[in-house]
Coordinates of C-alpha atoms in Angstrom, one line a residue:
X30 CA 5.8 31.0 -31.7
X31 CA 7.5 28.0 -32.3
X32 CA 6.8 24.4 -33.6
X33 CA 6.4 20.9 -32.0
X34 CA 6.6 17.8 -33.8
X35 CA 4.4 14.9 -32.8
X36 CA 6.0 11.5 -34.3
X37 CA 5.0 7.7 -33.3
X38 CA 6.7 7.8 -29.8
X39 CA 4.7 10.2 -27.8
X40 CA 6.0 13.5 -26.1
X41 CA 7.1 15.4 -23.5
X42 CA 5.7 18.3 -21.0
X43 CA 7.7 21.1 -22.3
X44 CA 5.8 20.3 -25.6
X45 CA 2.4 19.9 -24.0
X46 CA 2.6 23.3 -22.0
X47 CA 4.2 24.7 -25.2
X48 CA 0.5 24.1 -27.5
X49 CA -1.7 24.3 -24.3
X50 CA -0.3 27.4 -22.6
X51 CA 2.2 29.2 -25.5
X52 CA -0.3 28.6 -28.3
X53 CA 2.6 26.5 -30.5
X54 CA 1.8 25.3 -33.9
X55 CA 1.5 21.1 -34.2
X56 CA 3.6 19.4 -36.9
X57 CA 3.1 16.0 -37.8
X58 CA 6.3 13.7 -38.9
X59 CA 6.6 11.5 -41.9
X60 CA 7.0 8.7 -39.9
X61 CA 4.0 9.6 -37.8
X62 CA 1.8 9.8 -40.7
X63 CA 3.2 6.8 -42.5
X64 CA 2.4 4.9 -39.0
X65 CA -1.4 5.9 -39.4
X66 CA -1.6 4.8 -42.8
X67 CA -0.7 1.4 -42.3
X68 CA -2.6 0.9 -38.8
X69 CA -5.7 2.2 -41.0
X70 CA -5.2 -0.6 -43.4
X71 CA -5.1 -3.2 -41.0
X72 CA -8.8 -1.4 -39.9
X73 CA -10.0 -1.2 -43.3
X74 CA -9.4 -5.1 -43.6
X75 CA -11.1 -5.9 -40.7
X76 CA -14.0 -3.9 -41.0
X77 CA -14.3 -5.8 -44.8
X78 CA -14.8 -9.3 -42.8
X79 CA -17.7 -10.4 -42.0
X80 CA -16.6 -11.5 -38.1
X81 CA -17.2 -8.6 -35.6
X82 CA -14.4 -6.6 -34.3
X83 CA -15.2 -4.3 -31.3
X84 CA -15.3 -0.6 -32.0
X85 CA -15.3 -1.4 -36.1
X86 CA -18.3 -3.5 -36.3
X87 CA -20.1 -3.9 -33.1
X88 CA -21.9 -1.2 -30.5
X89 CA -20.0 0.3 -27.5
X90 CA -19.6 -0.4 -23.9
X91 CA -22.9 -2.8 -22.9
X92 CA -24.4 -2.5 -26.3
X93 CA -21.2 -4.4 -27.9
X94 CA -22.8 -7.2 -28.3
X95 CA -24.6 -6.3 -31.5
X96 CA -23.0 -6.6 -35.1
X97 CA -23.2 -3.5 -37.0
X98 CA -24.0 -3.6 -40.6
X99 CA -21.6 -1.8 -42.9
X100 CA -24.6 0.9 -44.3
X101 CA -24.4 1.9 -40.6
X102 CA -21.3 2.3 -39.2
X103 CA -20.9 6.1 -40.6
X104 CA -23.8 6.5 -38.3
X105 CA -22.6 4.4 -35.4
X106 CA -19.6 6.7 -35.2
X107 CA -20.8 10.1 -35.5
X108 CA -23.4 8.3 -32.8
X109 CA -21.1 8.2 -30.3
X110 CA -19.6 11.2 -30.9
X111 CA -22.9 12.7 -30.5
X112 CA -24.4 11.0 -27.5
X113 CA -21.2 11.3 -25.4
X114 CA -21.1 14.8 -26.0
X115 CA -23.5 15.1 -22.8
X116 CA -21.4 17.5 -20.5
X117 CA -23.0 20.1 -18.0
X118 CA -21.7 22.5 -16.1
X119 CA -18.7 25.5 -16.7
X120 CA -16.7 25.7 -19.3
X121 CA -13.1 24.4 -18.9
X122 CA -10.1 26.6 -19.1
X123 CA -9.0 27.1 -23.0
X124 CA -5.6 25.9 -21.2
X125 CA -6.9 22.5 -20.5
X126 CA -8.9 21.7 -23.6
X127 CA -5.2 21.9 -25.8
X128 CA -3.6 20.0 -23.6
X129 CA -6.5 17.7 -23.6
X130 CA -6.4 17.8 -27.9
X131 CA -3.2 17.2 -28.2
X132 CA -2.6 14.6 -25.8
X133 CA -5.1 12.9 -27.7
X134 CA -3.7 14.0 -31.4
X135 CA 0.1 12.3 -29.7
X136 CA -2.2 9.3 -29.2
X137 CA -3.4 9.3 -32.4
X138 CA -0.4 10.2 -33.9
X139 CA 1.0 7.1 -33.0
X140 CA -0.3 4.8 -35.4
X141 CA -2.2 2.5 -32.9
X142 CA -5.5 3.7 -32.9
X143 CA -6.5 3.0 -36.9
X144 CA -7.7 6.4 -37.5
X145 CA -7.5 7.7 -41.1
X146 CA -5.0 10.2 -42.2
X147 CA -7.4 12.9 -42.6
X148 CA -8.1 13.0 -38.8
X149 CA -5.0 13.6 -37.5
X150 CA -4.2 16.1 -40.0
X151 CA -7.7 18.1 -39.2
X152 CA -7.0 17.6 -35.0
X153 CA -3.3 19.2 -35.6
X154 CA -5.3 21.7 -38.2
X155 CA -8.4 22.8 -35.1
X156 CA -5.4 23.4 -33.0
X157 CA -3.1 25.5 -34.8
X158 CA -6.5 27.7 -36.3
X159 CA -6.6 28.5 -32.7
X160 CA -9.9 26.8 -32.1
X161 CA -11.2 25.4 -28.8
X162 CA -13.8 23.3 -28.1
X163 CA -16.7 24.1 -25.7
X164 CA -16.1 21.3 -22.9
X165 CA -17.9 21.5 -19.7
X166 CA -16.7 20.6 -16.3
X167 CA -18.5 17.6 -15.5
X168 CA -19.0 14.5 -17.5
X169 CA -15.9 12.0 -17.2
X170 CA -15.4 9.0 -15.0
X171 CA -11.7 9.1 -15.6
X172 CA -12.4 5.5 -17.1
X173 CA -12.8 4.6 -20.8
X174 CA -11.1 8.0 -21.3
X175 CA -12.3 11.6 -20.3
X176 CA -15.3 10.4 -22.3
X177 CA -17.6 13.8 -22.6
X178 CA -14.9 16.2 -22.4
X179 CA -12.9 14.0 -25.8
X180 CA -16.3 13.9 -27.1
X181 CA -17.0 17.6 -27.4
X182 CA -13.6 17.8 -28.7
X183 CA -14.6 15.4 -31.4
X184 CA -17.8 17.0 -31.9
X185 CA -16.2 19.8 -33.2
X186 CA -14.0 17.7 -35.6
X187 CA -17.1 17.2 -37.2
X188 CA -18.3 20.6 -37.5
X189 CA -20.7 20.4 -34.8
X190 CA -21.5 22.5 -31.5
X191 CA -20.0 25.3 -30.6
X192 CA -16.2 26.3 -29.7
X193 CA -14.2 29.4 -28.8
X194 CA -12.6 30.9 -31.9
X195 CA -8.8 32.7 -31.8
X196 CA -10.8 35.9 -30.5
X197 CA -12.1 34.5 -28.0
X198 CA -15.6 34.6 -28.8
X199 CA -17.8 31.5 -29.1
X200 CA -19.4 30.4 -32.3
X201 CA -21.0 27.7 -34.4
X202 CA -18.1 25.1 -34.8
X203 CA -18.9 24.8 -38.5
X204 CA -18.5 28.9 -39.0
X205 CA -14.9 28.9 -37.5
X206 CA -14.2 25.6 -39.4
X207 CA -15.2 27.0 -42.8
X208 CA -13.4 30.5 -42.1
X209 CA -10.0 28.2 -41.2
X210 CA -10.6 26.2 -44.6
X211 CA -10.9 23.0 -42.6
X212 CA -13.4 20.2 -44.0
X213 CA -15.3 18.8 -41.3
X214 CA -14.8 15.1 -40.7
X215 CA -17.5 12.4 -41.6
X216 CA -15.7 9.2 -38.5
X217 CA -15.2 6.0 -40.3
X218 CA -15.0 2.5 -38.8
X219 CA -13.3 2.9 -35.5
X220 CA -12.6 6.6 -35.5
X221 CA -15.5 8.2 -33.3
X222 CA -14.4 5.2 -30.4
X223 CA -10.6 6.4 -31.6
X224 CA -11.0 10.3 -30.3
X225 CA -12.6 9.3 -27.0
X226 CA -10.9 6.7 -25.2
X227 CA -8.2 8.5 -23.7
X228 CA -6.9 10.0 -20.3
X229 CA -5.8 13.2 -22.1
X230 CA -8.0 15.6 -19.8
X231 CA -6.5 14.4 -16.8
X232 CA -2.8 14.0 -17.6
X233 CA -2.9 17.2 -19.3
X234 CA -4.1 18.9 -15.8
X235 CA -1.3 17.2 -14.0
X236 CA 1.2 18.5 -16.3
X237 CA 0.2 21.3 -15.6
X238 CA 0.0 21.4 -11.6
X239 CA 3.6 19.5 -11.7
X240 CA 4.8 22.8 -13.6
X241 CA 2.9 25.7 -11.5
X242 CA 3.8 23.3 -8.0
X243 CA 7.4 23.4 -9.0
X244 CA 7.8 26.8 -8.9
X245 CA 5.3 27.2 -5.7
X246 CA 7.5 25.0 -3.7
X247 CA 10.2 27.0 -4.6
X248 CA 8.5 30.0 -3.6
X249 CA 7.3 28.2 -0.1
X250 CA 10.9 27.7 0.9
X251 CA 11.7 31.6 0.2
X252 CA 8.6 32.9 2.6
X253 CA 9.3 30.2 5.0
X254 CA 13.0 31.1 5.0
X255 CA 11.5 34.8 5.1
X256 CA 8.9 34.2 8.1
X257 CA 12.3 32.0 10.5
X258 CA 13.9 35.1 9.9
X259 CA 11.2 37.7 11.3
X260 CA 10.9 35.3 14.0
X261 CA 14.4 35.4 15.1
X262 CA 14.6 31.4 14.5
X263 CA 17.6 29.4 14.0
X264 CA 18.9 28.5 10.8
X265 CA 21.2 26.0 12.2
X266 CA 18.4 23.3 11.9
X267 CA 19.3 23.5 8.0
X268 CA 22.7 22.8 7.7
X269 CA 22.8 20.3 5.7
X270 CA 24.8 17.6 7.0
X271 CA 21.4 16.8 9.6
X272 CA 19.6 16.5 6.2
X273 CA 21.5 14.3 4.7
X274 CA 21.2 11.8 7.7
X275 CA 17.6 11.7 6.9
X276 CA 18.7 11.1 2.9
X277 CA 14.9 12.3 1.4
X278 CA 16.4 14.6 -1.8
X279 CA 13.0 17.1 -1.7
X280 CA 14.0 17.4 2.2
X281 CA 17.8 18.4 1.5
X282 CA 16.9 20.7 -1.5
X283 CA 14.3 22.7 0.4
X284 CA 16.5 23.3 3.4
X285 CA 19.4 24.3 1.1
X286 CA 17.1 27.0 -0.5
X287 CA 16.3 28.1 3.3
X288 CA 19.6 28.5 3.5
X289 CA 20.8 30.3 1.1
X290 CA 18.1 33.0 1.3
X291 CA 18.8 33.3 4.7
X292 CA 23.0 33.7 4.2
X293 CA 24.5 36.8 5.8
X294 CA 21.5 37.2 7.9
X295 CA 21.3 39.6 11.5
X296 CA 18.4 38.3 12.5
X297 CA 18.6 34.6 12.7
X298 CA 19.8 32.8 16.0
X299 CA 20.6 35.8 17.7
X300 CA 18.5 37.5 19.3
X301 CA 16.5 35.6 21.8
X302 CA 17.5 37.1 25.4
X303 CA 14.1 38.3 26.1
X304 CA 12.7 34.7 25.2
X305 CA 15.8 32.3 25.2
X306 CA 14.4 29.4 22.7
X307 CA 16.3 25.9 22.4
X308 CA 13.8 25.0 19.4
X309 CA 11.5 26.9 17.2
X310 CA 8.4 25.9 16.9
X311 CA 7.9 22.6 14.4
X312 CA 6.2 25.2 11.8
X313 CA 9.4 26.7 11.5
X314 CA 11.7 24.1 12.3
X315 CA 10.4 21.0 10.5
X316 CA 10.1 23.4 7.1
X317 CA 12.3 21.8 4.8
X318 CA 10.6 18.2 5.8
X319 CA 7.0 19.2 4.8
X320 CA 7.5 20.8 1.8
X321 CA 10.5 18.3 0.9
X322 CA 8.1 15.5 0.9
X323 CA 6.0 17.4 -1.5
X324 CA 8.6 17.9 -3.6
X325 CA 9.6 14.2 -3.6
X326 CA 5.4 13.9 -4.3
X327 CA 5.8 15.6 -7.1
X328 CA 8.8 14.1 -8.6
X329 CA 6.7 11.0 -8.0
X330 CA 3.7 11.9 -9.8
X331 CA 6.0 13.8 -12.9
X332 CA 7.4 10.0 -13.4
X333 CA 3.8 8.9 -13.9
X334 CA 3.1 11.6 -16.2
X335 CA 6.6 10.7 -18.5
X336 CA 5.3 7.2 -18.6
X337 CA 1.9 8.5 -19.9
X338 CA 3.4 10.8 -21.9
X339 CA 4.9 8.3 -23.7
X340 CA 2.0 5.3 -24.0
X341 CA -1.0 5.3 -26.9
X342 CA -3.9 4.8 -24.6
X343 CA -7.0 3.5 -26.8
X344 CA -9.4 0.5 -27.0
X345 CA -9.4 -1.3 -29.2
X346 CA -5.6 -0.9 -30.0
X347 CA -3.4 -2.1 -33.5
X348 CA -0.2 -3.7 -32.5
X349 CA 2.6 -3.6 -34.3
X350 CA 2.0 -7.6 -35.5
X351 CA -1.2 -6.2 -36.5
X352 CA -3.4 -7.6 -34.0
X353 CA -6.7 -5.5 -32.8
X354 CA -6.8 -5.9 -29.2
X355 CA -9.0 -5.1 -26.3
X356 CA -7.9 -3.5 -23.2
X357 CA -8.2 -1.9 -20.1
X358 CA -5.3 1.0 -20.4
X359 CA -8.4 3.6 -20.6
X360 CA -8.6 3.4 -17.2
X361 CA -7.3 6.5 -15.2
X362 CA -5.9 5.2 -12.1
X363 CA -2.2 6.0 -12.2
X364 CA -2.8 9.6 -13.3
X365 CA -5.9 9.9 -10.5
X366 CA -3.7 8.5 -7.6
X367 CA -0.7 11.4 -8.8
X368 CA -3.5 14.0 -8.8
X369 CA -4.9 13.0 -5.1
X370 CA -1.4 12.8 -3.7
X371 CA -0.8 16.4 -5.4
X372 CA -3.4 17.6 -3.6
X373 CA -2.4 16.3 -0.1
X374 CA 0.8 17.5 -0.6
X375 CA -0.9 20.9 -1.8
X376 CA -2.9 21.0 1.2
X377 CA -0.4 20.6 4.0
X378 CA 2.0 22.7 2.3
X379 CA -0.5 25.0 2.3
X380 CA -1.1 24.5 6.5
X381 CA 2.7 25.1 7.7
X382 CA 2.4 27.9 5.6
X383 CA -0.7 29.8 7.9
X384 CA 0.5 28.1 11.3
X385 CA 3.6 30.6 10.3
X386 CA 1.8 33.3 9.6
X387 CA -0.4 33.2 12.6
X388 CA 2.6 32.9 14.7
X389 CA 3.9 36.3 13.4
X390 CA 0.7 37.8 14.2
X391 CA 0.5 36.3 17.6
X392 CA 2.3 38.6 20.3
X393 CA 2.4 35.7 22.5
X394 CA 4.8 33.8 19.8
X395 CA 5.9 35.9 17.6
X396 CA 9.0 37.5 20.2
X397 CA 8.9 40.9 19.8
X398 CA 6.4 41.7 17.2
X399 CA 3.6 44.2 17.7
X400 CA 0.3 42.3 17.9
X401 CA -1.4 41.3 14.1
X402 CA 2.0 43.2 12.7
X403 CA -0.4 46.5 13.2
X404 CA 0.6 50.3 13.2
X405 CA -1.5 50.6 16.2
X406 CA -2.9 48.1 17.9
X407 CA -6.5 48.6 19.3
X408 CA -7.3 51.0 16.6
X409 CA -5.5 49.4 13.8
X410 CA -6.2 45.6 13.2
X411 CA -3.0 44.8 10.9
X412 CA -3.1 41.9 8.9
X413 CA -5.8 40.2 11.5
X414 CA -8.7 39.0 8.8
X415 CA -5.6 38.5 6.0
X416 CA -5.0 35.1 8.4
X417 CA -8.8 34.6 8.2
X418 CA -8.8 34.4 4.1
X419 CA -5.6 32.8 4.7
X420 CA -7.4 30.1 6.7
X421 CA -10.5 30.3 5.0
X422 CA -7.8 29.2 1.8
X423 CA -6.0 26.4 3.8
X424 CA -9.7 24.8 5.3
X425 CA -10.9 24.4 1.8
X426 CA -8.0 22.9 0.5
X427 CA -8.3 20.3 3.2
X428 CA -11.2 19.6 1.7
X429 CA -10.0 19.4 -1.6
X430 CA -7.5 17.3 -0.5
X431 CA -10.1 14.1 0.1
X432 CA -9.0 12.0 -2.5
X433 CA -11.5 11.5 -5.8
X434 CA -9.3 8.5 -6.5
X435 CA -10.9 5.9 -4.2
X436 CA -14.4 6.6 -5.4
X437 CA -16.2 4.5 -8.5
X438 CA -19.9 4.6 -9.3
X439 CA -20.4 1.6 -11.8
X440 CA -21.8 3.4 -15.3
X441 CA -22.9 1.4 -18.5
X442 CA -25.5 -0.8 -17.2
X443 CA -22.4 -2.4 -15.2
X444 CA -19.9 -2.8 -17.8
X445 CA -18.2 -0.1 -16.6
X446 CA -18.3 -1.1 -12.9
X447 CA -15.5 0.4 -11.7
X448 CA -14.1 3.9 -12.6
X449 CA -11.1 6.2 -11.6
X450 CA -12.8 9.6 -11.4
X451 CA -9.2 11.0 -12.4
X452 CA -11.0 14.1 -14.0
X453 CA -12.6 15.4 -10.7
X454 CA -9.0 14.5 -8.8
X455 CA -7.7 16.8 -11.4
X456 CA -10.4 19.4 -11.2
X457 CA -10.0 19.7 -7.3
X458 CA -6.0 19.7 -8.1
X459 CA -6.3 23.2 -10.1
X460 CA -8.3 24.5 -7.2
X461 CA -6.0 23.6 -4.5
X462 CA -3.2 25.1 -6.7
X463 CA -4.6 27.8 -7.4
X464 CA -5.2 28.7 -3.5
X465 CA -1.7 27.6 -2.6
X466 CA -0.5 30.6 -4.4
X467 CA -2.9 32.8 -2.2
X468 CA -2.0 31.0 1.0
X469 CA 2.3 31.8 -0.2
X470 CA 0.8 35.2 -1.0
X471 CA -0.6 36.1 2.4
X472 CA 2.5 34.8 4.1
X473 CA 4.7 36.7 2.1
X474 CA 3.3 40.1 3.5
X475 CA 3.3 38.9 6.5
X476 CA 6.7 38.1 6.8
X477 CA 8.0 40.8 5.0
X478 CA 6.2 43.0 7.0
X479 CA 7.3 41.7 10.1
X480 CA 11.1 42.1 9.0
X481 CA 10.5 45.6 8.9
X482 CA 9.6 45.9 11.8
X483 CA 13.0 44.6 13.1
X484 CA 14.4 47.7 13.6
X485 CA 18.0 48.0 13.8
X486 CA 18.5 44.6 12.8
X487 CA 20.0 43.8 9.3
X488 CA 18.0 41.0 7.0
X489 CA 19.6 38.5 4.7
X490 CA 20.5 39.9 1.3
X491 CA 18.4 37.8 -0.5
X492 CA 15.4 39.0 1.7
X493 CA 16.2 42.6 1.5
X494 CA 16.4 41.8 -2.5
X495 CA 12.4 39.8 -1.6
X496 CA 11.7 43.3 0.4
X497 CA 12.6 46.1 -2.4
X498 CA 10.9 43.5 -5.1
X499 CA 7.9 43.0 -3.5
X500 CA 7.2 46.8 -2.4
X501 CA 7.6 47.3 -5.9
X502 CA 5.3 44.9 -7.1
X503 CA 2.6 47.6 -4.8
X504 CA 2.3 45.4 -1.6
X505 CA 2.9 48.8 1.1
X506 CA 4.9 48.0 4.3
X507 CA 4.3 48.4 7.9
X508 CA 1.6 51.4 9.2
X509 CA -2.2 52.2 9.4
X510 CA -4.6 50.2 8.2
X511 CA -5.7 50.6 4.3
X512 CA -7.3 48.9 2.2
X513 CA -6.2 45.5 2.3
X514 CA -7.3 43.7 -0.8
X515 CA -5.0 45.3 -3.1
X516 CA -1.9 44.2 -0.9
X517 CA -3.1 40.9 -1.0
X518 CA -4.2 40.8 -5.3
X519 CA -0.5 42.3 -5.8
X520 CA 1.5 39.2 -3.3
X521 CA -1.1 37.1 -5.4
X522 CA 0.4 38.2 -9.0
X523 CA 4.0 38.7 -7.5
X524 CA 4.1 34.9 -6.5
X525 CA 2.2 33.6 -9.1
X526 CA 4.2 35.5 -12.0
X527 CA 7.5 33.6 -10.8
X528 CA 8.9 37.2 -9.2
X529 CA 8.9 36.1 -5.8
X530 CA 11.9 33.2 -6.7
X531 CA 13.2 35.8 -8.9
X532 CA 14.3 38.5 -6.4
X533 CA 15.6 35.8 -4.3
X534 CA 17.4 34.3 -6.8
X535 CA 19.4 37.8 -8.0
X536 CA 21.2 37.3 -4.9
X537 CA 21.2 33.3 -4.1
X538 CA 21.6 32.2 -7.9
X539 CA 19.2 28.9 -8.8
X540 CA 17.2 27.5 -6.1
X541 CA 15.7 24.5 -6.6

């Protein structure tokens, strides 16, 4: 388990999915800590003067108009803490609440916010005891930060509530605190306002889809390169000087995967004298141009996350000329637009994938092919009802795919009139993810079934390498109808685990 060092100039996504999925230890820098000393000076002198400052001496949101006395302001903070702690609903994924505690800590840790010492040290100190907040599913706007989900977070800081400990079980946060020798913090002027203004919960989900979409559009080029070849298509559609006429780089680097899986094939092209065909069917043929403008989606949306990887979001903020500003940067719009797009691209990635499939199981279209790829038709249904879940998969992503993005309902007696909803697009996202690797899954054994059943024909390397991997992996071939769950939970794991690109790849090398 290795190390991660946050200093004053944020991070990166290797380093996020490194504490949120790999469980790495958080190290602060010198100059990181030095940074927070001398912003917490600036807030130290402020709070001393008698002139309000907002989130040091006044109330929050629509209640800032009133000065807060000094006697009070202990109380004001631990206040906040405590009332926006007010989520319902599921627990989150342990996954997303480190991502979503150390996003914040990088914040922090950048010596804008005025935050004592002592907080950033006992943030780094919850996370590397292995401790994770409870944080429910609903309760953020996606504007002035991931408000409830930051504030359970915080809650705990305090020794509040209750969290998951490193076994997994859920106790008292002030138990696991006192068994990790961590103090609990009492919040000072600005700190409660400090840990909750942030949009840590919904960039930390979209570095995460950017990282498990990557890899699925990988492995969406290798069963659509999988299902052209049981259908006896043509790979000369992916040559790659017609791509480059049409100069989209996710476009090019998905038909080049196509076409390396598919090198050295006996299936492709040449075999159509029952059915002559001048063009396969825009499922198959127009392939590499709907998942290549996901992939150009995604490099989109990764540029958004690298610029918020790299900002302090906060309000109030200290500038470096020691100013304490107001501002609007709370506000989740660029991460919720990413997350929506995501999910579009998600979602008809998702329905080229099951137009193949049911065009393998078709007998009509599929050129050849025994009808639903069955052992025997009429008393065998083959993989009829895995197209249904398949379907079932693709409708509700299209549902997920309505974007949360251009919704606001105003909150804060109106102060807060218009909000990004960033958290639910990033809810939805994980979802749609999360059925794209079922809807990959269901083509794979469809396809690789179907090139089975090409007798006397010869498949690409690469897909004979997919075929042995994958029957491996306990997803059966071609024959009477089983039990068809298990098939479908092993093409599940095989994708999801990365092995699908990996046979593929022992024979192609690196694919995109």
């Amino acid at each position: 388990m290795h190390s991660v060092v946050l200093g004053t100039s944020g991070t990166t996504a290797t380093d996020v999915l490194a504490v949120a999925r790999g469980g790495a230890r958080v190290e602060l820098s010198e100059d990181a800590m030095a940074a927070v000393a001398a912003s917490r000076r600036i807030i130290d002198d402020l709070a001393a003067k008698p002139e309000p400052v907002y989130g040091v001496s006044t109330g929050f949101g629509a209640l800032a108009v009133r000065h807060i006395s000094p006697e009070l302001r202990v109380q004001l903070q631990r206040n906040i803490v405590r009332s926006h702690a007010a989520g319902m609903g599921p627990r989150v994924e342990r996954e997303v609440v480190r991502a979503l505690m150390f996003l914040r800590l990088k914040t922090l840790a950048s010596g804008r916010t005025g935050v004592r010492p002592v907080v950033v040290r006992t943030m780094a100190a919850v996370l590397n005891a292995g401790i994770t907040p409870v944080v429910h599913e609903y309760g953020s706007l996606g504007c002035s930060g991931d408000l409830a989900p930051l504030s359970h977070c915080a809650l705990t800081l305090m020794g509040e509530g209750e969290a998951e400990g490193p076994d997994g079980a859920l106790r008292p946060a002030a138990d696991l605190l006192a068994e990790h020798g961590i103090e609990p913090v009492e919040l000072r002027e600005k700190e409660g306002l400090a840990l909750l203004n942030g949009t840590d919960g919904m960039l930390g989900m979209l570095l995460m889809a950017c990282e498990d979409l990557g890899r699925l559009f990988t492995a969406a080029d290798v069963t659509a390169a999988l299902s052209l070849e049981a259908l006896l298509g043509t790979d000369r559609v992916l040559a790659p000087e017609l791509h480059a006429i049409r100069p989209h780089p996710g476009q090019a680097a998905s038909a080049d995967n196509m076409l390396r899986v598919l090198a050295g094939s006996g299936l492709t092209g040449h075999h159509q004298d029952d059915a002559p065909r001048v063009q396969d069917a825009y499922s198959v043929r127009c392939a590499p141009q709907v998942a290549g403008a996901g992939r150009d989606t995604l490099t989109h949306a990764r540029l958004v996350a690298d610029r918020e990887l790299a900002a302090a979001v906060d309000n109030p903020v200290v500038l470096p000329d020691g100013r304490v500003e107001s501002n609007g940067n709370f506000h989740g719009a660029p991460v919720a637009y990413v997350l929506d797009f995501l999910a579009v691209a998600a979602a008809d990635l998702a329905s080229i994938a099951e137009r193949r499939t049911d065009r393998l199981l078709d007998k009509n279209r599929s050129h050849g092919l025994p009808p639903f790829l069955a052992g025997d038709a009429g008393v065998d249904s083959g993989l009829m009802i895995a197209q249904y879940t398949q379907a079932a998969l693709v409708s509700e992503m299209k549902r997920l795919a309505v974007p949360a993005s251009v919704d606001s309902i105003p909150s804060s007696a109106m102060q807060e009139d218009h909000v990004s909803m960033g958290w639910s697009a990033a809810r939805k996202l994980r979802t749609a993810v999360d059925n794209l690797t079922r809807v990959i899954a269901v083509e794979l054994v469809a396809a690789t079934r179907a090139i089975e059943l090409r007798e006397g024909l010869t498949p690409a390397p690469a897909s004979r390498a997919v075929l042995a991997a994958v029957r491996r992996a306990g997803v059966e071939g071609p024959g009477a109808d089983r039990y068809l769950a298990p098939d479908l939970a092993a093409a599940d794991a095989f994708v999801r685990s990365g092995q699908l690109t990996e046979a593929a790849e022992q024979v192609t090398g690196p694919l995109a």
